Short mmCIF file of C-alpha atoms in Angstrom, two decimals:
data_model
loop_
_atom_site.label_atom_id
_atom_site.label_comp_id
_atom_site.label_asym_id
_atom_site.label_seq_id
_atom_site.Cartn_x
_atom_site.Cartn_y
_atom_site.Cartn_z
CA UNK R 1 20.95 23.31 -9.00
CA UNK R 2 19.87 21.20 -6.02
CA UNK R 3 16.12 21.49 -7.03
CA UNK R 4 17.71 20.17 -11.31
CA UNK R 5 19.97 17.42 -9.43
CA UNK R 6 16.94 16.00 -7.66
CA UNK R 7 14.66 16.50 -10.87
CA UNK R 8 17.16 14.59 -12.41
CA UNK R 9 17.59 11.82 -10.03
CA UNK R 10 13.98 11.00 -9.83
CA UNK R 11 13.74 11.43 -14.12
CA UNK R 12 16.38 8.72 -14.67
CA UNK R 13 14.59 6.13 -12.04
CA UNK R 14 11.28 6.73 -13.72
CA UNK R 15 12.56 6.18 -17.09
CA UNK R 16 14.97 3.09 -16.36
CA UNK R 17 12.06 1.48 -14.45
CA UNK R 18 8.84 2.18 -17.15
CA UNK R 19 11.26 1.18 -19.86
CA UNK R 20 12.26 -2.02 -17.83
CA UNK R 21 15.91 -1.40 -18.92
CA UNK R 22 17.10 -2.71 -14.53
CA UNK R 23 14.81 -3.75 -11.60
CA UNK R 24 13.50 -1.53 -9.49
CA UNK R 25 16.16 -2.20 -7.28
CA UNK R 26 18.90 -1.31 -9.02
CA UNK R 27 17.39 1.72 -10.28
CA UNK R 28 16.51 2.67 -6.60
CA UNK R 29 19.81 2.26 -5.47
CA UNK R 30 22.34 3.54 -8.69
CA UNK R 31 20.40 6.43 -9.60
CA UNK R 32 20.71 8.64 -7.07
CA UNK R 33 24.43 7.33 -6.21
CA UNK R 34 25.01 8.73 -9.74
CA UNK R 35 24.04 12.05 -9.54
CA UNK R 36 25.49 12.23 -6.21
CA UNK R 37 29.06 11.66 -7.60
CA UNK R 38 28.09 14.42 -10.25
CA UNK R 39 27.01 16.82 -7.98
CA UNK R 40 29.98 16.39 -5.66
CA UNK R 41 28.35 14.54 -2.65
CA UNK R 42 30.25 11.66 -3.23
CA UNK R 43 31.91 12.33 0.12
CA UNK R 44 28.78 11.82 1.67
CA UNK R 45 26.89 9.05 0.10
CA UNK R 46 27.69 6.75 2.62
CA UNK R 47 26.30 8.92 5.66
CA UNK R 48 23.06 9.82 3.66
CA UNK R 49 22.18 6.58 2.27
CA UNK R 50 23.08 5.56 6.11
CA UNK R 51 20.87 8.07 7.39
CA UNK R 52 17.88 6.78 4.64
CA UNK R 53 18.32 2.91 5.93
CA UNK R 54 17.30 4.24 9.22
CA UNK R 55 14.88 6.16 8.39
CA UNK R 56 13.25 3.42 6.93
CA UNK R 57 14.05 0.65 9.32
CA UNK R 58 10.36 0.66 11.26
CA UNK R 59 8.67 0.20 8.29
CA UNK R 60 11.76 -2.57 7.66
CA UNK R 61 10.58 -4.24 10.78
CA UNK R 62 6.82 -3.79 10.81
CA UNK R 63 6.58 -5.35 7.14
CA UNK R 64 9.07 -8.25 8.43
CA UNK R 65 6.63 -9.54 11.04
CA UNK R 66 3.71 -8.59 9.37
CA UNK R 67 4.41 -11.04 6.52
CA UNK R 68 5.75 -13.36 8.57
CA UNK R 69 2.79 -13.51 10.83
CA UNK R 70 -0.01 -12.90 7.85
CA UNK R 71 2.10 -15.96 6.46
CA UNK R 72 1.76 -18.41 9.68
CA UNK R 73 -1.89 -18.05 9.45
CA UNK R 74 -2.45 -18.42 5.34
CA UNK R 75 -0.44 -21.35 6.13
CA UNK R 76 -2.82 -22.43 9.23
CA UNK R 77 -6.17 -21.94 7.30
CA UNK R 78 -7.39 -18.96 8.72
CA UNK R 79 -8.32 -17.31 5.79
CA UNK R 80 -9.53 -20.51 3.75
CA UNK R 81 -13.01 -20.38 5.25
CA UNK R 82 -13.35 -16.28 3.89
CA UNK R 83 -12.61 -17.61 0.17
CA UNK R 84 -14.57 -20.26 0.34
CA UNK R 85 -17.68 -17.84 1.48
CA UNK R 86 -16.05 -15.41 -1.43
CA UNK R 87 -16.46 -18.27 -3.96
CA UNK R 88 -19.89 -19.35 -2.93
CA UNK R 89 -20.90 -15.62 -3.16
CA UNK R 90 -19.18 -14.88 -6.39
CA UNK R 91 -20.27 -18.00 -8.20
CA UNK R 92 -17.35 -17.83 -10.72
CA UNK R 93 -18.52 -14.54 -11.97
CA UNK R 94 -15.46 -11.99 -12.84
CA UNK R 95 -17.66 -9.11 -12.15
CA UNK R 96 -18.74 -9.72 -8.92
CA UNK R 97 -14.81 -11.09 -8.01
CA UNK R 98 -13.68 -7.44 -8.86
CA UNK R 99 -16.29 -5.88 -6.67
CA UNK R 100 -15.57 -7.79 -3.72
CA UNK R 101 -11.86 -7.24 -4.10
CA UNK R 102 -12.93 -3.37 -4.03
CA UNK R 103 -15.02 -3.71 -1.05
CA UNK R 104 -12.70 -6.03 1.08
CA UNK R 105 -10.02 -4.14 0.03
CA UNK R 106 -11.69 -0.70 1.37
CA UNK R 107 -12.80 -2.59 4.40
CA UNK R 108 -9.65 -3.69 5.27
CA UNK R 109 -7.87 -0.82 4.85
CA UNK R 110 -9.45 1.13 7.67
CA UNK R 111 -6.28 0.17 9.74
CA UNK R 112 -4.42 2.36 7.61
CA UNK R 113 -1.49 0.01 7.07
CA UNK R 114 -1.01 -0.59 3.50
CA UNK R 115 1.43 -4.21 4.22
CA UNK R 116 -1.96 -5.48 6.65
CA UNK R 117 -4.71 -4.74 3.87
CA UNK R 118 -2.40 -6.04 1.17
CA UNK R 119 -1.29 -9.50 2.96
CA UNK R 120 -4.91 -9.73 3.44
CA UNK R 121 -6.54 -9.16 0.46
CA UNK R 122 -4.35 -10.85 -1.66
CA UNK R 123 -4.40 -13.92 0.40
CA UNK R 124 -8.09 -14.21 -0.19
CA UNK R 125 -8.22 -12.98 -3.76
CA UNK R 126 -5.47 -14.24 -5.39
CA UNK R 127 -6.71 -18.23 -5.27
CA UNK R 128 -9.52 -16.80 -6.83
CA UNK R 129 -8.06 -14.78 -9.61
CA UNK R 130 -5.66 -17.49 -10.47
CA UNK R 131 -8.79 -20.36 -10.63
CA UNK R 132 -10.98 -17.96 -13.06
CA UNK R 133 -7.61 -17.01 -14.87
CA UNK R 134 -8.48 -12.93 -14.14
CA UNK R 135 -5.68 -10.50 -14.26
CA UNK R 136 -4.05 -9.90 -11.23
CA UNK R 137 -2.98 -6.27 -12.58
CA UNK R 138 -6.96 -5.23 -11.26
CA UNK R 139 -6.33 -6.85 -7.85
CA UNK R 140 -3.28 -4.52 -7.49
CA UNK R 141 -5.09 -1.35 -9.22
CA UNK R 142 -8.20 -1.94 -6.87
CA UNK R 143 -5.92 -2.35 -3.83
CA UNK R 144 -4.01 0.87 -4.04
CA UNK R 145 -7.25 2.54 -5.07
CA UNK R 146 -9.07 1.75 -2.28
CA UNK R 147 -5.79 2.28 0.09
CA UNK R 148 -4.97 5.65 -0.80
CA UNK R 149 -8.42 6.79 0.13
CA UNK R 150 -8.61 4.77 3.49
CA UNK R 151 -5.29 6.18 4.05
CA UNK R 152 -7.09 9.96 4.62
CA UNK R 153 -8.27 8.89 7.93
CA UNK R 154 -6.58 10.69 10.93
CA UNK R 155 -4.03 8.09 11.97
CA UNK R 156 -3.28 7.03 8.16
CA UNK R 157 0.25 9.08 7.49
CA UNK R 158 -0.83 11.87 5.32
CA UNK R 159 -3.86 13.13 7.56
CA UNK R 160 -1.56 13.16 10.69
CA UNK R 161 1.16 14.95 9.48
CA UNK R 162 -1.30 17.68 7.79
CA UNK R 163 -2.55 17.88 11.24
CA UNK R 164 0.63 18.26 13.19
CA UNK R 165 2.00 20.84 10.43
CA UNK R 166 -1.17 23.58 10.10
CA UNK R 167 -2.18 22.53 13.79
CA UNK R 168 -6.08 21.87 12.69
CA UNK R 169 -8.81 20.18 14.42
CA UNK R 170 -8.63 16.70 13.45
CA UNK R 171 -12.32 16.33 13.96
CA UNK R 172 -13.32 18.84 11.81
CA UNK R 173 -10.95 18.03 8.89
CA UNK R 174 -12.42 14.41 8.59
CA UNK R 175 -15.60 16.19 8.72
CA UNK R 176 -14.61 17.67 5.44
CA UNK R 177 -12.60 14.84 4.62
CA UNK R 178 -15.31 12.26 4.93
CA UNK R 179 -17.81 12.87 1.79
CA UNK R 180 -15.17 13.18 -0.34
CA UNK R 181 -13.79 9.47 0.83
CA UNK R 182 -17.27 7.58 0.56
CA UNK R 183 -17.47 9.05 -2.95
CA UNK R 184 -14.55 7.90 -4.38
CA UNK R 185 -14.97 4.67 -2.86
CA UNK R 186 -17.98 4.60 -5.13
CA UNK R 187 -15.66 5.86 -8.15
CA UNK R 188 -13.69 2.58 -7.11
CA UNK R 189 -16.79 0.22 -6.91
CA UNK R 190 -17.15 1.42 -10.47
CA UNK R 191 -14.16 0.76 -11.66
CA UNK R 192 -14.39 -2.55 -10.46
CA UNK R 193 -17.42 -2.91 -12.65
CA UNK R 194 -15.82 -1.20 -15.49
CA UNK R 195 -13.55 -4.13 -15.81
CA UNK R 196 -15.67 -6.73 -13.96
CA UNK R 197 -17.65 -6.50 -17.05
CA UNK R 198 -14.54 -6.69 -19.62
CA UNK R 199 -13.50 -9.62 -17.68
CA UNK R 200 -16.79 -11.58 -18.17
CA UNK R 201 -17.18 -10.82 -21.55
CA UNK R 202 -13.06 -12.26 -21.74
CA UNK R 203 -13.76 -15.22 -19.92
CA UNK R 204 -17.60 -15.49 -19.36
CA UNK R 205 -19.03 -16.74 -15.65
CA UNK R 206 -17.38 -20.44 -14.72
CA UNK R 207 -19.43 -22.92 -13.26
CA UNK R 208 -17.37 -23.89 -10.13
CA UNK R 209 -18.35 -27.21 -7.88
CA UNK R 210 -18.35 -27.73 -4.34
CA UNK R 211 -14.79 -29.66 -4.47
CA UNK R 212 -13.03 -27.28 -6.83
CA UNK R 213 -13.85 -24.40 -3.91
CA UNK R 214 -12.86 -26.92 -1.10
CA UNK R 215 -9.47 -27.23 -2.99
CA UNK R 216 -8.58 -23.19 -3.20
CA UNK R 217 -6.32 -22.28 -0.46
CA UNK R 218 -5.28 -18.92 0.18
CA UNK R 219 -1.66 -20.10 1.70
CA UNK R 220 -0.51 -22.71 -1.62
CA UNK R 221 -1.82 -19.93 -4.19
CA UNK R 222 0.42 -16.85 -2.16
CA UNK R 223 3.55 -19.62 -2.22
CA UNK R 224 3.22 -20.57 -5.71
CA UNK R 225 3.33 -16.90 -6.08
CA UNK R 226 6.73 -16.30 -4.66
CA UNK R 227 8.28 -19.54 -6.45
CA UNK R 228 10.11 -19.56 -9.95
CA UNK R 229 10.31 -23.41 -10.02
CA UNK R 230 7.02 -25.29 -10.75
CA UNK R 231 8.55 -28.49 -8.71
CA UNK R 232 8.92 -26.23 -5.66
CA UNK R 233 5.70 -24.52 -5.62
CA UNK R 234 4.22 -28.33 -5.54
CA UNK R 235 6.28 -29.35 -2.75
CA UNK R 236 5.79 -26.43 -0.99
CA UNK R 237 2.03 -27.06 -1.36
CA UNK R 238 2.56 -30.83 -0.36
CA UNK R 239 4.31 -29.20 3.14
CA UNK R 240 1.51 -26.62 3.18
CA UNK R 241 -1.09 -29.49 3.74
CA UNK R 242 0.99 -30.42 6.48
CA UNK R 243 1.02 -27.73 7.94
CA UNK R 244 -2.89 -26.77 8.10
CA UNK R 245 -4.80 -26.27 11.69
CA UNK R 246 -8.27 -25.72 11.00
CA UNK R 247 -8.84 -26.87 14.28
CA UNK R 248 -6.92 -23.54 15.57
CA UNK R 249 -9.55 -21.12 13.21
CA UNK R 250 -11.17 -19.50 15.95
CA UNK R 251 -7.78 -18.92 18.41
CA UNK R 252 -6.26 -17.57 15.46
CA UNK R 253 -9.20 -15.28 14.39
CA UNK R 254 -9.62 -13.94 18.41
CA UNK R 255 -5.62 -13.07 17.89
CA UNK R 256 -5.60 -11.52 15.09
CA UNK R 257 -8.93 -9.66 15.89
CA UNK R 258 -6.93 -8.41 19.34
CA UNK R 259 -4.10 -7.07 16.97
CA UNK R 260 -6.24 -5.43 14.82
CA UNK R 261 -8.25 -3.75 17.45
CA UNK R 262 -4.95 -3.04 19.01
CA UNK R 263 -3.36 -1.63 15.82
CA UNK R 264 -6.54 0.63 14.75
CA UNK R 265 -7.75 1.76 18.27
CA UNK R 266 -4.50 1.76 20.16
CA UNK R 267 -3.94 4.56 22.63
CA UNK R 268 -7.94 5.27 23.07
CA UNK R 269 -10.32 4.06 25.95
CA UNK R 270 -8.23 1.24 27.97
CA UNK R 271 -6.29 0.20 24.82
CA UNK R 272 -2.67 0.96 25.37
CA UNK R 273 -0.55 2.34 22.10
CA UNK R 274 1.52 -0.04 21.08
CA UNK R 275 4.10 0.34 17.97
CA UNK R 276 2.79 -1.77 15.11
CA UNK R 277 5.57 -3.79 14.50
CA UNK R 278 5.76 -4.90 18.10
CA UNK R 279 1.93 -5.81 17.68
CA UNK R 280 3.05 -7.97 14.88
CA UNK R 281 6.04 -9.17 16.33
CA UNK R 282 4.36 -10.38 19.49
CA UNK R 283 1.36 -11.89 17.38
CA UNK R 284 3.81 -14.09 15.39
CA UNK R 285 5.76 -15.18 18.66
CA UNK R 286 2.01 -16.22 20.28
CA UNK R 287 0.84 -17.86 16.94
CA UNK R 288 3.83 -19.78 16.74
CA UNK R 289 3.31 -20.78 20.13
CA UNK R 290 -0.47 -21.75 19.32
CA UNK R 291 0.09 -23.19 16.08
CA UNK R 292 3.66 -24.81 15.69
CA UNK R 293 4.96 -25.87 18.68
CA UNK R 294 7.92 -28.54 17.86
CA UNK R 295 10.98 -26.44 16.58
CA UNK R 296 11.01 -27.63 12.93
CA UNK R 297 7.76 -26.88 12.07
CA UNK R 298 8.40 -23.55 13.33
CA UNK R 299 11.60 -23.41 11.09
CA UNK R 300 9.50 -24.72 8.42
CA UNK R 301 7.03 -21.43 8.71
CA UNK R 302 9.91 -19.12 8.81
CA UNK R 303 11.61 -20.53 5.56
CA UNK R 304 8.47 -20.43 3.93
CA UNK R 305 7.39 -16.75 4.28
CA UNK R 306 10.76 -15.59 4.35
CA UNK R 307 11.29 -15.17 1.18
CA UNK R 308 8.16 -12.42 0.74
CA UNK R 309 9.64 -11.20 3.80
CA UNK R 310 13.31 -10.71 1.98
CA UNK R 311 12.06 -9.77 -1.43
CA UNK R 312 10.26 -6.75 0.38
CA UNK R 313 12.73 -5.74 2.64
CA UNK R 314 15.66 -5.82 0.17
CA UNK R 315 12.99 -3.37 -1.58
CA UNK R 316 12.28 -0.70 1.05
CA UNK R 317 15.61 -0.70 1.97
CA UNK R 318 16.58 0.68 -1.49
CA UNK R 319 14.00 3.32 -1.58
CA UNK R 320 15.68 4.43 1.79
CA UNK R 321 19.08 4.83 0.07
CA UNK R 322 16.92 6.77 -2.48
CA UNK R 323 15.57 9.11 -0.01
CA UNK R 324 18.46 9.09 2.12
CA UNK R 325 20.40 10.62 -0.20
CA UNK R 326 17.35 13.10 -1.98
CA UNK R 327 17.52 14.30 1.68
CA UNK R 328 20.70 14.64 3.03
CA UNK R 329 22.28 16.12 -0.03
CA UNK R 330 19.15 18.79 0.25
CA UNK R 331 17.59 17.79 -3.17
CA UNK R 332 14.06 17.19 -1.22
CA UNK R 333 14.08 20.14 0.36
CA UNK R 334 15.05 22.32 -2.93
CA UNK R 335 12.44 20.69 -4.58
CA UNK R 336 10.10 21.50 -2.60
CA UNK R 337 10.52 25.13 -2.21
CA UNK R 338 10.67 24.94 -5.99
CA UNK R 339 6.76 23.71 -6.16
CA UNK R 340 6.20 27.01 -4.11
CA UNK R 341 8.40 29.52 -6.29
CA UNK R 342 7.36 28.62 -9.53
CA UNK R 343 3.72 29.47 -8.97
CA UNK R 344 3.49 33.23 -10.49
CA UNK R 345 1.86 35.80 -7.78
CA UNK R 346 -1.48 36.04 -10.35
CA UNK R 347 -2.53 32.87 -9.24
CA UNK R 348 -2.64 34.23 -5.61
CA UNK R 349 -6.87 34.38 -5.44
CA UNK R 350 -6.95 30.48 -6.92
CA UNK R 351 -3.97 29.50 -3.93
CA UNK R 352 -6.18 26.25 -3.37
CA UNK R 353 -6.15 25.39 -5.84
CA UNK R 354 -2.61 25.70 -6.60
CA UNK R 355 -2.15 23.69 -3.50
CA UNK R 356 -4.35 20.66 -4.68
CA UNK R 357 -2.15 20.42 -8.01
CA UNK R 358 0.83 21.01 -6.26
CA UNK R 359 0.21 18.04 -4.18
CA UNK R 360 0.54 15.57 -6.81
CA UNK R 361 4.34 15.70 -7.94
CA UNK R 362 4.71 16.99 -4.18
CA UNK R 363 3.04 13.84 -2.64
CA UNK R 364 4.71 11.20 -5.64
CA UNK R 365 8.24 12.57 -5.60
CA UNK R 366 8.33 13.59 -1.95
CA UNK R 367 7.93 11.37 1.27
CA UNK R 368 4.81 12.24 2.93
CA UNK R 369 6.66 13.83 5.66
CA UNK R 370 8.95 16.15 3.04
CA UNK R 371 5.74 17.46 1.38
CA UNK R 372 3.17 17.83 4.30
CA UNK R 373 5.72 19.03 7.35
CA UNK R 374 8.26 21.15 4.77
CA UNK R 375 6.37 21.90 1.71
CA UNK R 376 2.67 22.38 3.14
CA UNK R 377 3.99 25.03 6.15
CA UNK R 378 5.14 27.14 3.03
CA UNK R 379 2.37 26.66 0.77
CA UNK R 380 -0.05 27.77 3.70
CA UNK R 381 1.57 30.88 4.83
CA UNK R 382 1.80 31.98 1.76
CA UNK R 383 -2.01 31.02 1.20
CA UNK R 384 -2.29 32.90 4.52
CA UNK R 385 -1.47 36.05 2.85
CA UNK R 386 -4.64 35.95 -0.35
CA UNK R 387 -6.46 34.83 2.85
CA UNK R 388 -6.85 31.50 2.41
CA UNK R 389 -7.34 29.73 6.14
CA UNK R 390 -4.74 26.76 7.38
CA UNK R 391 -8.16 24.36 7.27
CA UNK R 392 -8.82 25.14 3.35
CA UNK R 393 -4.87 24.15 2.32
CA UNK R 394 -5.68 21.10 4.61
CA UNK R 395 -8.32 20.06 2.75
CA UNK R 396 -6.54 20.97 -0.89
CA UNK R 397 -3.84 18.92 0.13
CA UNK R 398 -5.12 15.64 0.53
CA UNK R 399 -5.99 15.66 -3.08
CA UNK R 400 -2.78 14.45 -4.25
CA UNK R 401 -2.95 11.74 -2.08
CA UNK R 402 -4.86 9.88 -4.88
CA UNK R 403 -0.88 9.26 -6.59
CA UNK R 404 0.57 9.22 -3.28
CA UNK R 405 0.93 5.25 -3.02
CA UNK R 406 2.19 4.90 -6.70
CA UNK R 407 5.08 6.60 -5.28
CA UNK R 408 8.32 4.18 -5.42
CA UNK R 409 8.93 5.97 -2.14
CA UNK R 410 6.09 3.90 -0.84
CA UNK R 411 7.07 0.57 0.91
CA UNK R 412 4.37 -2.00 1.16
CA UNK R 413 3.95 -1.85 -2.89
CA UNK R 414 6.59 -3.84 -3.29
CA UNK R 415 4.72 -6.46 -1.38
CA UNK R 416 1.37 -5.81 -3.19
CA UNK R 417 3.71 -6.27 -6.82
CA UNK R 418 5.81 -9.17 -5.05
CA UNK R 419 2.19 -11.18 -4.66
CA UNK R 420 0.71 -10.47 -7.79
CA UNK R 421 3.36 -10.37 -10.29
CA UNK R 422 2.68 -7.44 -11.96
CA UNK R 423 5.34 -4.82 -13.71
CA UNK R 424 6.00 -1.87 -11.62
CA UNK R 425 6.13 0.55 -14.22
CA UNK R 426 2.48 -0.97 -16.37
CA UNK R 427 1.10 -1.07 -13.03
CA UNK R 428 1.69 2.76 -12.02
CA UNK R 429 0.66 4.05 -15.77
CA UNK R 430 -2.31 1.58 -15.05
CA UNK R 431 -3.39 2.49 -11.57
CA UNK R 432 -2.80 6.18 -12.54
CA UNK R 433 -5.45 5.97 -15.53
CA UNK R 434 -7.92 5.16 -13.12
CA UNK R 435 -6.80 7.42 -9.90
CA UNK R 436 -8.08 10.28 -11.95
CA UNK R 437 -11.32 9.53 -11.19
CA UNK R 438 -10.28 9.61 -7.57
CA UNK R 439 -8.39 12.92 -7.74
CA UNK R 440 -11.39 14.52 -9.44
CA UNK R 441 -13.68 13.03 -7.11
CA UNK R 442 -11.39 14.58 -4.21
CA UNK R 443 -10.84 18.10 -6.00
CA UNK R 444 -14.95 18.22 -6.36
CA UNK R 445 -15.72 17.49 -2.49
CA UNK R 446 -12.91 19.99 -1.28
CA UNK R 447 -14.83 22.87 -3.53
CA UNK R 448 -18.06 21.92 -2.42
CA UNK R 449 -17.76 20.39 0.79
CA UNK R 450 -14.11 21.46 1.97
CA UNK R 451 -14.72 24.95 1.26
CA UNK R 452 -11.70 25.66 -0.73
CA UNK R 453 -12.02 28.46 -2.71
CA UNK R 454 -11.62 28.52 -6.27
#
């Protein structure tokens, strides 16, 4: 009944969100309060969704300063020389806009934060998308692309939990891991082609002068984006003017350069391991410092990126009621067992299978730590048994990963939806048209290069 409850939970916040009938939030939130009252936990609903908040509250505060310090420096100008260089590369052509989002966008997320590689990208892609009049649905379908692959590497979330739960050499699962990721970065290269091309043909290759690219900025375009009233966007762009310091470009790229070297490499050679939302929360207090040193101008920065701050946070908060109370109640946990039961004994020789397709509803309707440290401990000793090895259901698992970050579960999307504007529910049945490709592409390389049998 747990395992139908759960089922049921997640069924009703699919459907109310694809057929827009509330806001993600509200669905987030109501859903599984619903059920809960059903199923007789409604004596515990408080403590669960409680437990949930916390759960979620690093990711709460990471995202908090990450926007807010991502923010100070669109504001500053940091990124303004990048889209310039972006412009003068891409000469107006849609094509070659969609490859560079899929290149930056893979680049980028090497740091295996999803809220980084999203503030970034979109900060530098988004003036452009909006001056050639390109859909911003492929900016967020090439971000999560290239994200969920990036995201494989050993301290993304999925790859260190795998790690931790079949107690595998790290080295030699990227090994294995590796092929598999430069491929479907191709697959995502193509894709950007794919509709690099439809987008030329739509709007053809425009002719863009010296002054129009001067007058792109990467800080007015991600305002305008988080602003319902036309006559506030403007004098929010007005203040943004203001507000510029090109003469601060090169403190502000050494800073952020230290954070990200910090963030990525933290706790190797001489680099101490640092939590990343004190990186970020430290970075904002020095750029501030740098940047805006009289106290209203450092009010002004905070009012102005605090609203993508909010928007997200009110977001991720709700998906921790959602999980708080999946978990507590013992939904996750039935649910996952019941990926494991349902799988007849015949299918023992093909286990790998069984564990790549089983990490695709596992991965979506599961936190990664639900699936890969509760799910993937039973689904390899029972692999253990047809003889498959703890490295082999490493490897199968990962595939799922490909859906992973189309999860609602997932935080930073609400950022990456927040900036662009799209529909959460076109977006996932968008995004999941195209991660086929990636799960094939995965499910190929862990045959032939993984070594899982089949």
């Amino acid at each position: 009944m747990l395992t139908i409850w759960g089922l049921l939970i997640v069924t009703i916040f699919m459907a109310l969100i694809m057929t827009k009938r509330t806001t993600p939030f509200t669905a987030l939130v109501l859903s599984p309060v619903l059920i809960a009252l059903i199923a007789g936990f409604g004596d515990k609903i408080g403590d669960h969704s409680l437990a949930g908040v916390k759960g979620v509250a690093p990711t709460v505060f990471l995202l908090l300063f990450a926007i807010l310090y991502f923010g100070l420096m669109l504001t500053a100008g940091l990124f303004d020389p990048l889209v310039r260089l972006i412009l003068r590369i891409v000469k107006g052509d849609p094509l070659r806009v969609l490859v560079g989002t899929a290149l930056l966008a893979a680049v980028v997320s090497v740091d295996g934060d999803g809220s980084t590689t999203t503030m970034i990208v979109c900060s530098a892609m988004i003036p452009v998308y909006r001056r050639l009049g390109m859909k911003m649905m492929d900016l967020a379908v090439l971000v999560i692309m290239a994200n969920s692959i990036m995201n494989l590497l050993p301290w993304g979330g999925p790859t260190a939990r795998i790690i931790a739960a079949l107690k595998v050499d790290e080295g030699e699962l990227l090994r294995k891991l590796l092929p598999g990721m430069l491929i479907a970065t191709v697959w995502v290269v193509i894709v950007a082609v794919i509709r690099g091309r439809a987008e030329r043909k739509r709007l053809g290759i425009v002719d863009l002068s010296s002054e129009e690219v001067m007058a792109l900025s990467p800080a007015n375009s991600l305002i305008e984006a988080s602003n319902d009233s036309e006559e506030t966007a403007h004098a929010l762009e007005h203040e943004g003017e203001k507000l510029k310091r090109p003469h601060m470009i090169w403190p502000n790229f050494i800073l952020t350069m230290v954070m990200m070297v910090t963030l990525v490499f933290g706790g190797t050679w001489i680099i101490p391991d640092i939590p990343s939302a004190i990186i970020f929360e430290v970075g904002f207090a020095i750029a501030l410092l740098l940047n805006y040193r009289k106290l209203n101008e450092s009010r002004d920065i905070i009012e102005i990126h605090g609203a993508n701050a909010m928007h997200v946070i009110v977001m991720v908060l709700a998906a921790g009621v959602f999980m708080g109370i999946l978990n507590g109640t013992g939904m996750s946990e039935a649910m996952g067992q019941s990926i494991g039961d349902v799988v007849p004994p015949s299918l023992g020789d093909r286990w790998g299978m069984v564990t790549a397709f089983a990490s695709i509803p596992g991965t979506f309707l599961l936190s990664n730590d639900a699936f890969y440290l509760g799910v993937l401990p039973i689904l390899a000793e029972t692999g253990a048994g047809y003889g498959f090895t703890p490295m082999q259901i490493a490897v199968a698992s990962t595939t799922g990963q490909a859906f992973h970050l189309l999860s609602p579960l997932v935080g930073f999307i609400y950022l990456l939806l927040h900036l662009t504007g799209v529909d959460m529910g076109t977006w996932q049945r968008t995004a999941a048209k195209w991660s086929i490709g990636t799960f094939v592409v995965f499910l190929l390389c862990a045959v032939t290069i993984g070594g899982v049998p089949i």
